[in-house]
PDB file of C-alpha atoms in Angstrom:
ATOM      1  CA  MET A  27      22.035  34.938  -1.250  1.00 57.00           C
ATOM      2  CA  GLY A  28      22.389  35.894   2.602  1.00 77.00           C
ATOM      3  CA  LYS A  29      23.408  33.236   5.077  1.00 83.00           C
ATOM      4  CA  ARG A  30      19.992  32.743   6.705  1.00 84.00           C
ATOM      5  CA  ARG A  31      18.304  32.575   3.114  1.00 88.00           C
ATOM      6  CA  PHE A  32      21.170  30.231   2.104  1.00 89.00           C
ATOM      7  CA  ILE A  33      20.536  27.812   5.356  1.00 93.00           C
ATOM      8  CA  ASN A  34      16.885  27.988   4.866  1.00 93.00           C
ATOM      9  CA  ASP A  35      16.832  27.221   1.283  1.00 94.00           C
ATOM     10  CA  SER A  36      19.302  24.280   1.957  1.00 96.00           C
ATOM     11  CA  ILE A  37      17.060  23.058   4.517  1.00 96.00           C
ATOM     12  CA  ASP A  38      14.090  22.897   2.308  1.00 95.00           C
ATOM     13  CA  TYR A  39      16.278  21.461  -0.232  1.00 95.00           C
ATOM     14  CA  ILE A  40      17.069  18.259   2.346  1.00 96.00           C
ATOM     15  CA  LEU A  41      13.165  18.010   2.909  1.00 94.00           C
ATOM     16  CA  GLN A  42      12.484  17.653  -0.818  1.00 92.00           C
ATOM     17  CA  HIS A  43      15.201  14.937  -1.656  1.00 92.00           C
ATOM     18  CA  LEU A  44      15.127  12.776   2.045  1.00 91.00           C
ATOM     19  CA  ASP A  45      14.471   9.377  -0.389  1.00 81.00           C
ATOM     20  CA  GLY A  46      17.447   7.847  -1.903  1.00 75.00           C
ATOM     21  CA  ASN A  47      21.133   8.423  -0.477  1.00 84.00           C
ATOM     22  CA  LEU A  48      21.283  12.259  -0.061  1.00 90.00           C
ATOM     23  CA  SER A  49      25.098  13.624   0.322  1.00 92.00           C
ATOM     24  CA  VAL A  50      26.476  17.034   2.416  1.00 94.00           C
ATOM     25  CA  LYS A  51      28.068  16.703  -0.887  1.00 94.00           C
ATOM     26  CA  ASP A  52      24.903  16.622  -2.879  1.00 95.00           C
ATOM     27  CA  VAL A  53      23.323  19.405  -0.568  1.00 95.00           C
ATOM     28  CA  ALA A  54      26.447  22.022  -1.308  1.00 95.00           C
ATOM     29  CA  ASP A  55      27.058  21.334  -5.319  1.00 95.00           C
ATOM     30  CA  HIS A  56      23.466  22.290  -5.385  1.00 94.00           C
ATOM     31  CA  PHE A  57      24.045  25.784  -4.285  1.00 93.00           C
ATOM     32  CA  ASN A  58      27.632  25.963  -5.772  1.00 93.00           C
ATOM     33  CA  TYR A  59      29.347  25.986  -2.436  1.00 92.00           C
ATOM     34  CA  SER A  60      32.507  24.028  -1.259  1.00 95.00           C
ATOM     35  CA  GLU A  61      31.194  20.980   1.347  1.00 95.00           C
ATOM     36  CA  PHE A  62      33.324  22.658   3.607  1.00 95.00           C
ATOM     37  CA  TYR A  63      32.119  25.929   3.870  1.00 94.00           C
ATOM     38  CA  PHE A  64      28.764  24.785   3.782  1.00 95.00           C
ATOM     39  CA  SER A  65      29.396  22.303   6.422  1.00 96.00           C
ATOM     40  CA  ARG A  66      30.720  24.892   8.945  1.00 95.00           C
ATOM     41  CA  ALA A  67      27.592  27.115   8.005  1.00 95.00           C
ATOM     42  CA  PHE A  68      25.174  24.948   8.289  1.00 95.00           C
ATOM     43  CA  LYS A  69      26.421  23.653  11.586  1.00 95.00           C
ATOM     44  CA  ALA A  70      26.761  27.521  12.759  1.00 94.00           C
ATOM     45  CA  ALA A  71      23.542  28.328  11.759  1.00 93.00           C
ATOM     46  CA  THR A  72      21.474  24.993  13.845  1.00 92.00           C
ATOM     47  CA  GLY A  73      24.246  23.736  15.906  1.00 92.00           C
ATOM     48  CA  GLU A  74      23.708  20.134  14.407  1.00 94.00           C
ATOM     49  CA  SER A  75      25.910  18.655  11.624  1.00 96.00           C
ATOM     50  CA  VAL A  76      24.472  18.092   7.845  1.00 95.00           C
ATOM     51  CA  TYR A  77      25.190  14.543   7.939  1.00 95.00           C
ATOM     52  CA  ALA A  78      22.854  14.242  11.616  1.00 95.00           C
ATOM     53  CA  PHE A  79      20.375  16.409  10.187  1.00 96.00           C
ATOM     54  CA  ILE A  80      19.409  14.357   7.372  1.00 96.00           C
ATOM     55  CA  LYS A  81      19.830  11.091   8.917  1.00 95.00           C
ATOM     56  CA  ARG A  82      17.643  12.453  12.051  1.00 95.00           C
ATOM     57  CA  LEU A  83      14.979  14.025   9.082  1.00 96.00           C
ATOM     58  CA  LYS A  84      15.275  10.649   7.645  1.00 96.00           C
ATOM     59  CA  MET A  85      14.061   8.415  10.576  1.00 96.00           C
ATOM     60  CA  ASP A  86      11.696  11.326  11.510  1.00 96.00           C
ATOM     61  CA  GLN A  87       9.872  11.417   8.683  1.00 95.00           C
ATOM     62  CA  SER A  88       9.576   7.960   8.053  1.00 96.00           C
ATOM     63  CA  ALA A  89       8.129   6.928  11.436  1.00 95.00           C
ATOM     64  CA  ILE A  90       5.301   9.544  10.246  1.00 94.00           C
ATOM     65  CA  ASP A  91       5.032   7.646   6.754  1.00 93.00           C
ATOM     66  CA  LEU A  92       4.768   4.544   9.585  1.00 94.00           C
ATOM     67  CA  LYS A  93       2.027   6.339  11.468  1.00 91.00           C
ATOM     68  CA  LEU A  94       0.243   7.620   8.034  1.00 89.00           C
ATOM     69  CA  GLU A  95       0.882   4.870   5.708  1.00 89.00           C
ATOM     70  CA  ARG A  96      -0.482   2.046   7.265  1.00 86.00           C
ATOM     71  CA  HIS A  97      -1.105   0.014   3.688  1.00 87.00           C
ATOM     72  CA  LYS A  98       2.418   0.525   2.946  1.00 92.00           C
ATOM     73  CA  SER A  99       5.402  -2.077   4.030  1.00 96.00           C
ATOM     74  CA  ILE A 100       7.807  -1.116   6.648  1.00 96.00           C
ATOM     75  CA  THR A 101      10.194  -2.040   3.841  1.00 96.00           C
ATOM     76  CA  ASP A 102       9.057  -0.177   1.217  1.00 95.00           C
ATOM     77  CA  ILE A 103       8.811   2.980   3.556  1.00 95.00           C
ATOM     78  CA  GLY A 104      12.687   2.090   4.928  1.00 95.00           C
ATOM     79  CA  LEU A 105      13.482   1.743   0.797  1.00 94.00           C
ATOM     80  CA  ASP A 106      11.799   4.823  -0.318  1.00 93.00           C
ATOM     81  CA  TYR A 107      14.454   6.668   2.512  1.00 93.00           C
ATOM     82  CA  GLY A 108      17.154   5.045   0.725  1.00 91.00           C
ATOM     83  CA  TYR A 109      17.582   2.281   3.657  1.00 93.00           C
ATOM     84  CA  SER A 110      17.988  -1.600   2.939  1.00 90.00           C
ATOM     85  CA  SER A 111      15.618  -3.466   5.184  1.00 84.00           C
ATOM     86  CA  SER A 112      17.763  -4.687   8.187  1.00 85.00           C
ATOM     87  CA  ASN A 113      19.421  -1.296   7.987  1.00 93.00           C
ATOM     88  CA  TYR A 114      16.736   0.839   8.473  1.00 95.00           C
ATOM     89  CA  SER A 115      15.190  -1.576  11.185  1.00 95.00           C
ATOM     90  CA  SER A 116      18.581  -0.845  13.019  1.00 95.00           C
ATOM     91  CA  ALA A 117      18.515   2.724  12.211  1.00 96.00           C
ATOM     92  CA  PHE A 118      15.125   3.215  13.471  1.00 96.00           C
ATOM     93  CA  ARG A 119      15.741   1.467  17.057  1.00 96.00           C
ATOM     94  CA  LYS A 120      19.248   3.194  17.483  1.00 96.00           C
ATOM     95  CA  HIS A 121      17.519   6.604  17.015  1.00 96.00           C
ATOM     96  CA  HIS A 122      13.719   5.962  18.417  1.00 95.00           C
ATOM     97  CA  GLN A 123      14.377   3.086  21.173  1.00 95.00           C
ATOM     98  CA  ARG A 124      12.155   0.823  19.425  1.00 95.00           C
ATOM     99  CA  SER A 125      11.411  -1.056  16.446  1.00 96.00           C
ATOM    100  CA  PRO A 126       9.793   0.157  13.462  1.00 96.00           C
ATOM    101  CA  VAL A 127       7.147  -2.630  13.853  1.00 95.00           C
ATOM    102  CA  GLU A 128       6.803  -1.409  17.474  1.00 95.00           C
ATOM    103  CA  PHE A 129       6.488   1.910  16.710  1.00 93.00           C
ATOM    104  CA  ARG A 130       3.736   1.337  14.039  1.00 92.00           C
ATOM    105  CA  LYS A 131       1.758  -0.975  16.336  1.00 90.00           C
ATOM    106  CA  SER A 132       1.861   2.106  19.018  1.00 87.00           C
ATOM    107  CA  THR A 133      -0.022   4.363  16.609  1.00 85.00           C
ATOM    108  CA  ARG A 134      -2.877   2.262  16.612  1.00 80.00           C
ATOM    109  CA  GLU A 135      -3.770   2.971  19.824  1.00 74.00           C
ATOM    110  CA  THR A 136      -6.764   5.321  20.970  1.00 78.00           C
ATOM    111  CA  VAL A 137      -4.533   7.023  23.566  1.00 80.00           C
ATOM    112  CA  THR A 138      -1.477   8.917  23.636  1.00 81.00           C
ATOM    113  CA  ALA A 139       1.242  10.451  25.448  1.00 76.00           C
ATOM    114  CA  ASN A 140       0.839  14.301  25.775  1.00 77.00           C
ATOM    115  CA  PRO A 141       4.792  15.630  25.637  1.00 73.00           C
ATOM    116  CA  PHE A 142       4.336  18.686  27.206  1.00 73.00           C
ATOM    117  CA  HIS A 143       2.035  16.847  30.001  1.00 74.00           C
ATOM    118  CA  PRO A 144       3.642  13.566  30.476  1.00 72.00           C
ATOM    119  CA  GLU A 145       1.905  13.211  33.974  1.00 73.00           C
ATOM    120  CA  LYS A 146      -1.270  12.093  31.827  1.00 73.00           C
ATOM    121  CA  LEU A 147      -2.941  10.241  29.071  1.00 81.00           C
ATOM    122  CA  GLU A 148      -5.111  11.946  25.805  1.00 82.00           C
ATOM    123  CA  SER A 149      -8.018  10.185  24.558  1.00 88.00           C
ATOM    124  CA  PHE A 150      -9.226  10.257  20.904  1.00 92.00           C
ATOM    125  CA  MET A 151     -12.291  10.892  19.514  1.00 93.00           C
ATOM    126  CA  THR A 152     -14.062   8.718  16.713  1.00 94.00           C
ATOM    127  CA  PHE A 153     -13.145   8.896  13.193  1.00 95.00           C
ATOM    128  CA  GLU A 154     -16.940   9.768  12.493  1.00 96.00           C
ATOM    129  CA  GLU A 155     -16.363  12.479  15.257  1.00 96.00           C
ATOM    130  CA  TYR A 156     -13.287  14.062  13.713  1.00 96.00           C
ATOM    131  CA  ALA A 157     -14.661  13.756  10.170  1.00 97.00           C
ATOM    132  CA  SER A 158     -17.579  16.140  11.325  1.00 96.00           C
ATOM    133  CA  LYS A 159     -15.506  18.586  12.164  1.00 96.00           C
ATOM    134  CA  ILE A 160     -12.610  18.472   8.835  1.00 98.00           C
ATOM    135  CA  SER A 161     -13.974  20.182   5.585  1.00 98.00           C
ATOM    136  CA  ILE A 162     -12.109  19.521   2.491  1.00 98.00           C
ATOM    137  CA  GLN A 163     -10.687  23.248   1.048  1.00 98.00           C
ATOM    138  CA  ILE A 164      -8.471  24.637  -1.728  1.00 98.00           C
ATOM    139  CA  LEU A 165      -6.338  27.238   0.080  1.00 97.00           C
ATOM    140  CA  ASP A 166      -4.578  29.894  -2.235  1.00 96.00           C
ATOM    141  CA  GLU A 167      -0.829  30.414  -2.676  1.00 96.00           C
ATOM    142  CA  THR A 168       0.226  32.694   0.231  1.00 97.00           C
ATOM    143  CA  THR A 169       3.313  35.207   0.719  1.00 97.00           C
ATOM    144  CA  VAL A 170       4.367  35.169   3.809  1.00 97.00           C
ATOM    145  CA  LEU A 171       6.908  36.798   5.935  1.00 97.00           C
ATOM    146  CA  TYR A 172       8.903  33.970   7.874  1.00 97.00           C
ATOM    147  CA  GLU A 173      11.335  33.440  10.723  1.00 96.00           C
ATOM    148  CA  ARG A 174      12.135  29.470  10.676  1.00 95.00           C
ATOM    149  CA  PHE A 175      12.975  27.996  14.563  1.00 93.00           C
ATOM    150  CA  ILE A 176      14.971  24.756  15.226  1.00 92.00           C
ATOM    151  CA  GLY A 177      14.834  24.045  18.402  1.00 90.00           C
ATOM    152  CA  ASN A 178      12.655  23.534  21.823  1.00 89.00           C
ATOM    153  CA  TYR A 179       8.747  23.348  21.248  1.00 86.00           C
ATOM    154  CA  GLU A 180       8.582  24.835  24.931  1.00 84.00           C
ATOM    155  CA  GLU A 181       9.820  28.186  23.385  1.00 90.00           C
ATOM    156  CA  LEU A 182       7.756  28.875  20.519  1.00 89.00           C
ATOM    157  CA  LYS A 183       5.345  31.015  22.396  1.00 87.00           C
ATOM    158  CA  GLU A 184       8.388  33.532  23.446  1.00 91.00           C
ATOM    159  CA  LYS A 185       9.526  33.250  19.758  1.00 94.00           C
ATOM    160  CA  TRP A 186       6.351  34.317  18.087  1.00 94.00           C
ATOM    161  CA  PHE A 187       5.953  37.612  20.539  1.00 93.00           C
ATOM    162  CA  GLN A 188       9.555  38.477  19.693  1.00 95.00           C
ATOM    163  CA  PHE A 189       8.537  37.712  16.132  1.00 96.00           C
ATOM    164  CA  MET A 190       6.088  40.254  16.158  1.00 95.00           C
ATOM    165  CA  GLU A 191       7.749  42.519  18.398  1.00 96.00           C
ATOM    166  CA  THR A 192      10.403  42.216  15.251  1.00 96.00           C
ATOM    167  CA  TYR A 193       7.536  42.462  12.085  1.00 96.00           C
ATOM    168  CA  LYS A 194       5.266  45.261  13.700  1.00 96.00           C
ATOM    169  CA  ASP A 195       5.639  47.334  11.313  1.00 95.00           C
ATOM    170  CA  PHE A 196       4.387  44.898   8.919  1.00 95.00           C
ATOM    171  CA  ILE A 197       1.429  43.745  10.880  1.00 95.00           C
ATOM    172  CA  ASN A 198      -2.641  45.098   9.934  1.00 94.00           C
ATOM    173  CA  THR A 199      -6.147  43.857  10.718  1.00 93.00           C
ATOM    174  CA  GLU A 200      -5.221  41.880   7.917  1.00 94.00           C
ATOM    175  CA  THR A 201      -2.649  39.653   8.611  1.00 96.00           C
ATOM    176  CA  ARG A 202      -2.916  36.250   9.464  1.00 97.00           C
ATOM    177  CA  MET A 203      -0.471  34.324  11.635  1.00 97.00           C
ATOM    178  CA  ILE A 204       0.727  31.336  10.088  1.00 98.00           C
ATOM    179  CA  GLU A 205       2.931  28.312  11.518  1.00 97.00           C
ATOM    180  CA  ARG A 206       4.422  25.981   9.031  1.00 97.00           C
ATOM    181  CA  PHE A 207       5.205  22.831  10.691  1.00 94.00           C
ATOM    182  CA  PHE A 208       7.568  19.907   9.172  1.00 94.00           C
ATOM    183  CA  ASP A 209       7.885  17.515  11.797  1.00 92.00           C
ATOM    184  CA  ASP A 210       5.200  15.702  14.816  1.00 92.00           C
ATOM    185  CA  PRO A 211       5.953  16.600  18.169  1.00 89.00           C
ATOM    186  CA  ALA A 212       4.951  13.245  19.030  1.00 88.00           C
ATOM    187  CA  ILE A 213       7.707  11.768  17.095  1.00 92.00           C
ATOM    188  CA  ALA A 214      10.620  14.368  16.898  1.00 91.00           C
ATOM    189  CA  SER A 215      12.757  15.031  20.270  1.00 89.00           C
ATOM    190  CA  PRO A 216      11.093  17.866  21.964  1.00 84.00           C
ATOM    191  CA  THR A 217      14.111  20.063  21.608  1.00 87.00           C
ATOM    192  CA  CYS A 218      13.978  19.867  17.964  1.00 89.00           C
ATOM    193  CA  CYS A 219      11.163  21.168  16.378  1.00 90.00           C
ATOM    194  CA  LEU A 220      11.476  22.786  12.759  1.00 94.00           C
ATOM    195  CA  CYS A 221       9.044  25.598  12.373  1.00 95.00           C
ATOM    196  CA  ASP A 222       8.514  28.242  10.063  1.00 97.00           C
ATOM    197  CA  LEU A 223       6.522  31.606  12.412  1.00 98.00           C
ATOM    198  CA  CYS A 224       5.116  33.399   9.313  1.00 98.00           C
ATOM    199  CA  ILE A 225       3.031  36.598   8.720  1.00 98.00           C
ATOM    200  CA  THR A 226       1.074  37.243   5.669  1.00 97.00           C
ATOM    201  CA  ALA A 227       2.787  39.820   3.936  1.00 96.00           C
ATOM    202  CA  GLU A 228       2.553  41.754   0.459  1.00 92.00           C
ATOM    203  CA  GLU A 229       4.309  40.130  -2.776  1.00 88.00           C
ATOM    204  CA  ASN A 230       6.343  43.795  -3.053  1.00 89.00           C
ATOM    205  CA  CYS A 231       8.027  43.351   0.796  1.00 90.00           C
ATOM    206  CA  ASN A 232      11.807  43.555  -0.439  1.00 88.00           C
ATOM    207  CA  LEU A 233      12.955  41.676   2.807  1.00 91.00           C
ATOM    208  CA  GLU A 234      14.941  38.880   2.548  1.00 88.00           C
ATOM    209  CA  ASN A 235      12.812  36.002   4.707  1.00 92.00           C
ATOM    210  CA  ILE A 236       9.669  36.382   2.253  1.00 94.00           C
ATOM    211  CA  THR A 237       8.493  33.487   1.069  1.00 94.00           C
ATOM    212  CA  LYS A 238       5.470  31.499  -0.276  1.00 94.00           C
ATOM    213  CA  ILE A 239       3.392  28.998   0.970  1.00 96.00           C
ATOM    214  CA  LYS A 240       2.044  26.413  -1.885  1.00 94.00           C
ATOM    215  CA  GLY A 241      -1.579  26.265  -2.027  1.00 95.00           C
ATOM    216  CA  GLY A 242      -4.025  23.350  -3.144  1.00 96.00           C
ATOM    217  CA  ARG A 243      -6.133  20.826  -1.340  1.00 98.00           C
ATOM    218  CA  PHE A 244      -5.814  20.595   2.757  1.00 98.00           C
ATOM    219  CA  ALA A 245      -8.669  18.626   5.197  1.00 98.00           C
ATOM    220  CA  VAL A 246      -8.907  21.609   7.547  1.00 98.00           C
ATOM    221  CA  TYR A 247     -10.255  21.160  10.976  1.00 98.00           C
ATOM    222  CA  ARG A 248     -11.330  24.330  13.118  1.00 97.00           C
ATOM    223  CA  PHE A 249      -9.681  24.346  16.315  1.00 97.00           C
ATOM    224  CA  GLU A 250     -11.459  26.440  19.343  1.00 96.00           C
ATOM    225  CA  GLY A 251      -9.919  25.884  22.232  1.00 95.00           C
ATOM    226  CA  GLU A 252      -7.003  26.040  25.110  1.00 91.00           C
ATOM    227  CA  ILE A 253      -4.042  26.011  23.349  1.00 88.00           C
ATOM    228  CA  LYS A 254      -3.021  22.734  25.652  1.00 84.00           C
ATOM    229  CA  ASP A 255      -5.401  20.670  23.838  1.00 89.00           C
ATOM    230  CA  ILE A 256      -3.592  21.454  20.502  1.00 92.00           C
ATOM    231  CA  PHE A 257      -1.280  18.504  20.645  1.00 90.00           C
ATOM    232  CA  CYS A 258      -3.917  15.622  21.503  1.00 91.00           C
ATOM    233  CA  THR A 259      -6.518  17.178  18.846  1.00 94.00           C
ATOM    234  CA  LEU A 260      -4.139  16.886  15.884  1.00 93.00           C
ATOM    235  CA  GLN A 261      -2.554  13.587  16.720  1.00 92.00           C
ATOM    236  CA  GLY A 262      -6.173  12.730  16.690  1.00 93.00           C
ATOM    237  CA  VAL A 263      -6.779  14.430  13.076  1.00 95.00           C
ATOM    238  CA  PHE A 264      -3.219  12.075  11.982  1.00 92.00           C
ATOM    239  CA  CYS A 265      -3.737   8.810  14.163  1.00 89.00           C
ATOM    240  CA  VAL A 266      -7.480   8.378  13.297  1.00 92.00           C
ATOM    241  CA  TRP A 267      -8.845  10.561  11.000  1.00 94.00           C
ATOM    242  CA  LEU A 268      -6.137  10.495   8.179  1.00 94.00           C
ATOM    243  CA  PRO A 269      -5.447   6.738   7.556  1.00 89.00           C
ATOM    244  CA  HIS A 270      -8.967   5.558   7.368  1.00 90.00           C
ATOM    245  CA  SER A 271     -10.073   8.462   5.224  1.00 94.00           C
ATOM    246  CA  GLY A 272      -8.810   7.723   1.754  1.00 93.00           C
ATOM    247  CA  TYR A 273      -6.707  10.697   1.702  1.00 95.00           C
ATOM    248  CA  GLU A 274      -3.104  11.121   1.836  1.00 92.00           C
ATOM    249  CA  MET A 275      -0.519  13.814   3.172  1.00 93.00           C
ATOM    250  CA  SER A 276       0.970  15.359  -0.025  1.00 93.00           C
ATOM    251  CA  GLU A 277       3.304  17.392   1.615  1.00 89.00           C
ATOM    252  CA  ARG A 278       6.138  17.376   4.852  1.00 87.00           C
ATOM    253  CA  TYR A 279       4.139  20.221   6.527  1.00 93.00           C
ATOM    254  CA  GLY A 280       1.008  20.953   8.017  1.00 95.00           C
ATOM    255  CA  LEU A 281      -0.511  24.612   8.480  1.00 97.00           C
ATOM    256  CA  ASN A 282      -1.858  26.078  11.597  1.00 97.00           C
ATOM    257  CA  ILE A 283      -4.017  29.204  10.671  1.00 98.00           C
ATOM    258  CA  TYR A 284      -4.155  31.546  13.148  1.00 96.00           C
ATOM    259  CA  ARG A 285      -7.942  32.936  13.147  1.00 96.00           C
ATOM    260  CA  ALA A 286      -9.034  34.596  16.397  1.00 94.00           C
ATOM    261  CA  MET A 287      -6.716  34.419  19.544  1.00 90.00           C
ATOM    262  CA  ASP A 288      -6.917  35.260  23.673  1.00 90.00           C
ATOM    263  CA  ARG A 289      -3.736  35.364  25.050  1.00 83.00           C
ATOM    264  CA  THR A 290      -4.892  35.994  28.784  1.00 85.00           C
ATOM    265  CA  HIS A 291      -6.862  32.989  29.035  1.00 86.00           C
ATOM    266  CA  GLY A 292      -4.370  30.930  26.398  1.00 84.00           C
ATOM    267  CA  ARG A 293      -7.172  30.200  24.039  1.00 93.00           C
ATOM    268  CA  VAL A 294      -7.570  30.300  20.008  1.00 95.00           C
ATOM    269  CA  VAL A 295      -9.323  29.907  17.220  1.00 97.00           C
ATOM    270  CA  MET A 296      -7.236  28.006  14.852  1.00 97.00           C
ATOM    271  CA  ASP A 297      -7.170  26.040  10.878  1.00 98.00           C
ATOM    272  CA  LEU A 298      -5.452  23.015  11.266  1.00 98.00           C
ATOM    273  CA  CYS A 299      -4.817  22.195   7.997  1.00 98.00           C
ATOM    274  CA  ILE A 300      -3.186  18.920   6.258  1.00 97.00           C
ATOM    275  CA  PRO A 301      -2.174  18.921   2.855  1.00 97.00           C
ATOM    276  CA  ILE A 302      -3.719  15.906   0.835  1.00 96.00           C
ATOM    277  CA  GLN A 303      -4.051  14.161  -2.245  1.00 93.00           C
TER     278      GLN A 303
END
């Protein structure tokens, strides 16, 4: 297994086992590496220690749960990530600079700050308006060629250009561009984006960075507009529609599937897809 594949697989493993007391040794043992070698390789690849990475994901993912699972108590959400009630509140406040109670209250507001345009507040539509634009679809499992990006959200556009140039020989008229996001830019630090840039690929592609995006039931919002407005649209779907829809998010990722792109004017047609149960 190449180092890039090993690091990506270890991140996937961490994302799947954030509940409980996941340790650096647990992850290293799973891949049959020494804790020392794994820790050194992980920090060299990501710029972050394994311990810090796990702790940050626990805090960011639990904040997403506070936002979406409003029927669930703060204590129970903390327990889901291996924290006692008092330890969770303390760790959450240290990471997010506010308590879980204050954070949950803020997610009920009808406006949100846009981290990419901090000079203005963005307003949400009503539940009915979001619902009218959302369809429930069964998406097929998809084989993709991907690059995992960990860094600043502002760099995504340039990373896409580099990715498409690198793999231009694998692109044809049927190729779809897909983003698989594992965090929420309203919660995570703007410099800690965790995202897979993907293009659909043939199953017999023999490159190392091939994976499958699981299929299943998704809530799909067809977005048509300027790229700068995607953030507010997604926040509205998560903050207004999902908590009152009767559905719950079923995986720790969402998909953005590009259908058309106008680079000159910064406009896209895109399916914003949330895995649900």
